[in-house]
XYZ file of C-alpha atoms in Angstrom:
378
model
C 42.132 -17.062 -8.688
C 40.864 -16.964 -11.912
C 37.755 -14.809 -12.729
C 34.558 -16.075 -14.001
C 33.689 -15.053 -17.718
C 30.652 -15.086 -19.673
C 32.596 -17.203 -22.216
C 33.187 -19.638 -19.605
C 31.213 -22.955 -20.414
C 32.030 -24.668 -17.184
C 28.938 -25.822 -15.002
C 30.042 -23.442 -12.096
C 30.563 -20.658 -14.442
C 26.984 -21.016 -16.058
C 25.514 -21.359 -12.497
C 26.959 -18.223 -11.518
C 25.867 -16.050 -14.357
C 22.241 -17.861 -14.224
C 21.640 -17.595 -10.731
C 20.156 -14.750 -8.775
C 23.145 -13.113 -7.169
C 21.532 -10.589 -4.853
C 19.483 -13.485 -3.208
C 22.770 -15.281 -3.001
C 24.640 -12.607 -1.391
C 21.967 -11.904 1.295
C 21.642 -15.695 2.229
C 25.584 -15.959 2.466
C 25.445 -13.020 4.970
C 22.627 -14.587 6.862
C 24.629 -18.047 7.509
C 27.967 -16.070 8.463
C 25.902 -14.053 10.988
C 23.933 -16.809 11.893
C 27.360 -18.812 12.831
C 28.796 -15.976 14.615
C 25.747 -15.851 16.779
C 25.648 -19.427 17.444
C 29.466 -19.132 18.621
C 28.107 -16.719 21.264
C 25.252 -18.531 22.349
C 26.502 -22.057 22.248
C 28.913 -22.176 25.161
C 26.064 -21.118 27.570
C 23.801 -23.725 26.142
C 26.462 -26.260 26.299
C 27.149 -25.488 29.913
C 23.725 -26.971 31.074
C 24.585 -30.417 29.375
C 27.496 -32.466 31.321
C 30.024 -34.153 29.415
C 29.822 -31.687 26.260
C 32.567 -29.412 25.214
C 32.359 -25.551 25.116
C 31.663 -25.346 21.392
C 29.558 -28.417 20.983
C 26.838 -26.824 19.222
C 28.892 -24.808 16.748
C 30.732 -27.646 15.918
C 27.803 -29.757 15.288
C 26.289 -27.033 13.373
C 29.170 -26.951 11.137
C 28.751 -30.623 10.517
C 25.438 -29.758 9.179
C 26.313 -26.810 7.414
C 28.800 -28.523 5.031
C 25.926 -30.997 3.385
C 23.620 -28.000 3.504
C 25.740 -25.717 1.353
C 26.424 -28.685 -0.756
C 22.767 -29.344 -1.118
C 21.900 -25.693 -2.161
C 24.489 -25.867 -4.683
C 23.495 -29.330 -6.175
C 19.910 -28.045 -6.332
C 20.850 -25.234 -8.064
C 21.726 -27.220 -11.205
C 18.478 -28.759 -11.429
C 15.906 -27.417 -14.187
C 12.376 -26.525 -13.004
C 10.960 -29.867 -14.039
C 13.698 -31.897 -12.295
C 12.880 -29.516 -9.139
C 9.303 -30.369 -9.438
C 9.777 -34.266 -9.380
C 12.379 -33.925 -6.376
C 9.818 -31.766 -4.699
C 7.050 -34.362 -5.027
C 9.127 -37.194 -3.979
C 10.366 -35.437 -0.907
C 6.884 -34.407 0.142
C 5.440 -38.016 0.045
C 8.648 -39.226 1.629
C 8.455 -36.786 4.359
C 4.710 -37.800 4.972
C 5.330 -41.469 5.396
C 8.117 -40.392 7.802
C 5.594 -38.431 9.726
C 3.264 -41.387 9.797
C 6.275 -43.392 11.560
C 6.719 -40.830 13.843
C 2.988 -41.242 15.199
C 3.136 -45.018 14.919
C 6.822 -45.625 16.666
C 8.088 -42.384 17.983
C 8.322 -41.670 21.782
C 6.598 -38.392 22.904
C 8.774 -35.251 23.952
C 7.042 -32.556 26.067
C 3.760 -34.003 24.876
C 4.272 -34.358 21.153
C 5.659 -36.985 18.618
C 7.704 -35.160 16.040
C 11.234 -36.953 15.879
C 12.769 -39.891 14.153
C 15.890 -41.270 15.844
C 18.445 -42.658 13.469
C 21.511 -43.622 15.449
C 22.777 -40.691 17.190
C 20.887 -38.303 14.716
C 17.358 -37.111 15.124
C 15.218 -36.260 12.431
C 12.087 -33.952 12.024
C 10.356 -35.447 8.671
C 7.753 -32.520 9.071
C 10.513 -30.076 8.218
C 11.177 -31.466 4.870
C 7.416 -31.802 4.148
C 6.985 -28.073 4.284
C 9.044 -27.300 0.904
C 7.995 -30.568 -0.645
C 4.315 -29.501 -0.051
C 4.850 -26.087 -1.640
C 6.175 -27.949 -4.731
C 3.282 -30.434 -4.978
C 0.693 -28.146 -4.186
C 2.005 -25.508 -6.716
C 2.077 -28.264 -9.582
C -1.529 -28.915 -8.867
C -2.676 -25.400 -8.701
C -0.675 -24.814 -12.180
C -2.358 -27.778 -13.715
C -5.580 -26.644 -12.701
C -4.876 -23.223 -14.185
C -3.563 -24.477 -17.395
C -6.706 -27.090 -17.824
C -9.816 -25.884 -16.283
C -11.022 -29.675 -16.447
C -8.307 -30.928 -14.456
C -9.206 -30.917 -10.645
C -5.873 -29.307 -9.809
C -7.290 -26.963 -7.045
C -9.150 -29.960 -5.427
C -6.093 -32.318 -5.253
C -4.148 -29.323 -3.738
C -6.533 -28.853 -1.116
C -6.439 -32.692 -0.522
C -2.720 -32.496 -0.089
C -3.011 -29.687 2.348
C -5.619 -31.440 4.476
C -3.233 -34.567 4.481
C -0.338 -32.641 5.585
C -2.257 -30.454 8.055
C -3.920 -33.669 9.660
C -0.426 -35.123 10.508
C 0.600 -32.049 11.849
C -2.216 -31.559 14.154
C -1.910 -35.489 15.196
C 1.842 -34.754 16.385
C 0.535 -32.277 17.737
C 2.150 -29.321 16.020
C -0.049 -26.186 15.877
C 2.770 -23.936 15.120
C 4.153 -25.522 11.743
C 0.278 -25.771 10.921
C -0.193 -22.242 11.148
C 2.863 -21.541 9.039
C 1.937 -23.920 6.145
C -1.515 -22.321 6.263
C -0.154 -18.974 6.022
C 1.939 -20.129 3.189
C -0.896 -21.937 1.618
C -3.014 -18.827 1.534
C -0.371 -16.951 -0.207
C -0.219 -19.770 -2.678
C -3.768 -19.447 -3.088
C -3.631 -15.834 -3.793
C -0.795 -16.159 -6.246
C -2.563 -18.702 -8.185
C -5.552 -16.296 -9.067
C -8.225 -17.854 -6.847
C -10.914 -15.817 -5.381
C -10.807 -13.978 -2.124
C -13.775 -16.244 -1.056
C -11.674 -19.262 -1.058
C -9.051 -17.437 1.055
C -11.446 -16.164 3.456
C -12.804 -19.722 3.935
C -9.377 -20.937 4.618
C -8.928 -18.174 7.166
C -12.198 -19.003 9.037
C -11.465 -22.902 9.006
C -8.068 -21.704 10.285
C -9.455 -19.672 13.398
C -11.852 -22.698 14.170
C -8.955 -25.257 14.182
C -7.218 -22.712 16.687
C -10.154 -22.343 18.785
C -10.690 -26.197 18.834
C -6.879 -26.579 19.950
C -7.547 -23.818 22.459
C -10.399 -25.976 23.884
C -9.151 -29.502 23.617
C -5.344 -29.142 24.029
C -4.141 -28.029 27.562
C -0.788 -27.187 26.069
C -2.304 -24.692 23.311
C -4.469 -23.335 26.047
C -1.340 -22.712 28.220
C 0.624 -21.182 25.455
C -2.292 -18.796 24.630
C -3.278 -18.078 28.369
C 0.365 -17.228 29.006
C 0.680 -14.906 25.931
C -2.256 -12.799 27.320
C -1.011 -13.016 30.892
C 2.756 -12.460 30.751
C 4.709 -13.653 33.802
C 2.940 -16.993 34.097
C 4.903 -19.985 34.618
C 4.351 -21.079 30.622
C 6.065 -17.774 29.815
C 9.414 -18.085 31.502
C 11.352 -18.595 28.357
C 9.619 -15.658 26.640
C 9.975 -13.372 29.667
C 13.874 -14.195 29.644
C 14.070 -13.665 25.936
C 12.757 -10.186 26.055
C 14.812 -9.376 29.208
C 18.055 -10.636 27.276
C 17.297 -8.354 24.199
C 16.725 -5.429 26.330
C 19.977 -6.349 28.223
C 21.662 -5.721 24.999
C 21.028 -2.105 24.502
C 21.903 -0.235 21.066
C 25.265 -1.848 20.542
C 25.246 -5.081 22.923
C 27.112 -6.095 25.885
C 29.094 -8.812 24.780
C 29.994 -11.175 27.829
C 29.627 -8.527 30.372
C 26.493 -8.816 32.412
C 25.287 -11.153 30.242
C 21.865 -12.753 30.811
C 21.801 -15.486 28.116
C 22.857 -18.244 30.617
C 19.533 -18.279 32.031
C 17.765 -18.281 28.851
C 16.669 -22.015 27.885
C 17.094 -22.810 24.178
C 19.482 -19.687 23.664
C 21.251 -21.486 20.855
C 18.199 -22.762 19.307
C 14.557 -21.179 19.324
C 15.763 -18.109 21.254
C 18.785 -17.433 19.506
C 17.339 -14.088 18.503
C 17.369 -12.878 21.718
C 21.378 -13.762 22.101
C 21.946 -11.694 18.945
C 20.048 -8.729 20.556
C 22.139 -8.981 23.762
C 25.322 -9.743 22.690
C 25.452 -7.341 19.467
C 22.915 -4.945 20.464
C 19.513 -3.246 18.798
C 21.467 -2.775 15.372
C 22.205 -6.252 14.506
C 18.711 -7.427 15.709
C 17.398 -5.077 13.241
C 19.522 -5.958 10.619
C 18.700 -9.609 11.015
C 15.277 -8.674 10.381
C 15.811 -6.517 7.365
C 18.181 -9.369 5.712
C 15.035 -11.859 6.123
C 12.590 -9.095 4.812
C 14.749 -8.223 1.741
C 15.788 -11.942 0.944
C 12.198 -12.880 0.871
C 11.046 -9.581 -0.939
C 13.937 -10.210 -3.426
C 12.793 -13.660 -4.310
C 9.028 -12.876 -4.500
C 9.956 -10.010 -7.000
C 11.914 -12.437 -8.952
C 8.878 -14.950 -8.920
C 6.489 -12.259 -10.036
C 8.641 -12.040 -13.383
C 8.654 -15.832 -14.134
C 6.297 -16.911 -17.037
C 5.447 -20.210 -15.421
C 2.272 -20.374 -13.185
C 3.879 -23.280 -11.302
C 7.209 -21.640 -10.818
C 5.498 -18.309 -9.723
C 3.463 -20.126 -6.973
C 6.334 -22.596 -6.055
C 8.708 -19.837 -5.603
C 6.523 -17.470 -3.834
C 5.372 -20.227 -1.410
C 8.985 -21.384 -0.760
C 10.015 -17.815 -0.113
C 7.039 -17.355 2.162
C 8.024 -20.239 3.942
C 11.385 -18.579 5.007
C 9.738 -15.281 5.727
C 6.695 -16.603 7.915
C 9.020 -18.700 9.999
C 11.452 -15.866 10.544
C 8.495 -13.782 11.451
C 7.037 -16.289 13.833
C 10.637 -16.815 15.830
C 11.436 -13.410 16.177
C 7.667 -12.650 17.150
C 7.952 -15.191 19.901
C 11.341 -13.533 21.024
C 9.629 -10.272 21.152
C 6.499 -11.420 23.009
C 4.439 -10.469 20.059
C 3.298 -13.696 19.540
C 2.309 -16.938 21.555
C 5.387 -18.970 22.458
C 6.005 -21.815 19.837
C 9.136 -23.872 19.272
C 10.405 -22.761 15.772
C 13.844 -21.913 14.519
C 15.128 -18.955 12.919
C 16.573 -19.926 9.235
C 20.151 -20.595 9.094
C 20.729 -18.929 12.463
C 19.140 -21.193 15.049
C 20.973 -24.631 15.872
C 19.348 -27.505 14.542
C 20.514 -30.150 11.833
C 16.870 -31.026 10.472
C 15.972 -27.366 10.149
C 19.350 -26.497 8.468
C 19.118 -29.225 6.091
C 15.493 -28.635 5.300
C 16.000 -24.722 4.759
C 18.886 -25.542 2.520
C 16.416 -27.734 0.403
C 14.054 -24.858 0.244
C 16.672 -22.359 -0.793
C 18.031 -24.789 -3.505
C 14.569 -25.112 -4.767
C 14.387 -21.483 -5.148
C 17.399 -21.267 -6.830
C 16.585 -24.030 -9.228
C 13.360 -22.378 -10.202
C 14.639 -18.818 -10.513
C 17.844 -18.969 -12.422
C 17.843 -18.318 -16.141
C 18.144 -21.530 -18.366
C 20.519 -21.124 -21.275
C 21.042 -23.846 -23.801
C 18.158 -25.749 -22.586
C 15.899 -26.671 -25.730
C 13.025 -28.628 -24.484
C 10.315 -26.164 -23.318
C 9.007 -28.640 -20.766
C 12.502 -28.695 -18.982
C 12.110 -24.857 -18.420
C 8.352 -24.243 -17.838
C 6.765 -27.423 -16.560
């Protein structure tokens, strides 16, 4: 195989030398580990469903993994200006999809979150998250560039619209994730701590209202505070499954993952802990921490306020989602159905995370041979 040279002027060679390769290496390792863990979790999950094969979930994950990898590569070729345009289009398209979900989709476990297209289901809110980060970062950057432009007010309005649609589904977990990311972007954009504190107080008020007016949210919070309740069955099984793995894992010997609902999706971290032990569980946590930290460090060196805000927000999106998923599995957070990026089974989540990472690479790679400044620093 011919080695890539810096003298090679092919598109792939230019991409290789301009992309942040440490981030790419960490991401590749997460994807490989995710598929290995899903191979272990898939058969027990498939056994609960009649008429499907033992490797139903790993095979379907591969079907979505191929376009996800293509999406990451294709988006990496974009200039920051093109990435910004795409992100805004995706955001408003996903908001329209969320509206369609509220109007026409049926309820699943008391929530409306999915659009059903033939044999596939799509969760528009997953794609709205990276789109929101891009759109909000653009407005915050425009406000910083021109104090007369109400960029901050527009960005707050976009957040309010997105948050309202999430709460109407209702999806308090995704709302909390978006709110945390929004607070990080506020900080990077240089807004005062007073605004961040106001956002925190408003969020606590919304959570309190959710506890009072939503039986589902109240049950999750009460179950977190009182382990052993009926509502915490999945979380209790997840903790037991992780503990059963010990230091180096048990494999299929005395496995408890068969009793764990959603072992292939929301609680796949528990399967990783049981099958491969405490060592792999810690390694997965470190990989997400290093990936998020690396991307944020690269963002800090960017000259564009838009790129700084957007890349930091996109990295926080992946990092916070991993924290929430792992925290629920360890009973450190109230139960919330949220996937572990690139590891949990799920087509919408996989494609949306691929969109997130592709936008990160597009905004962080070095751009040589581009002579129009606006293409590099919108």
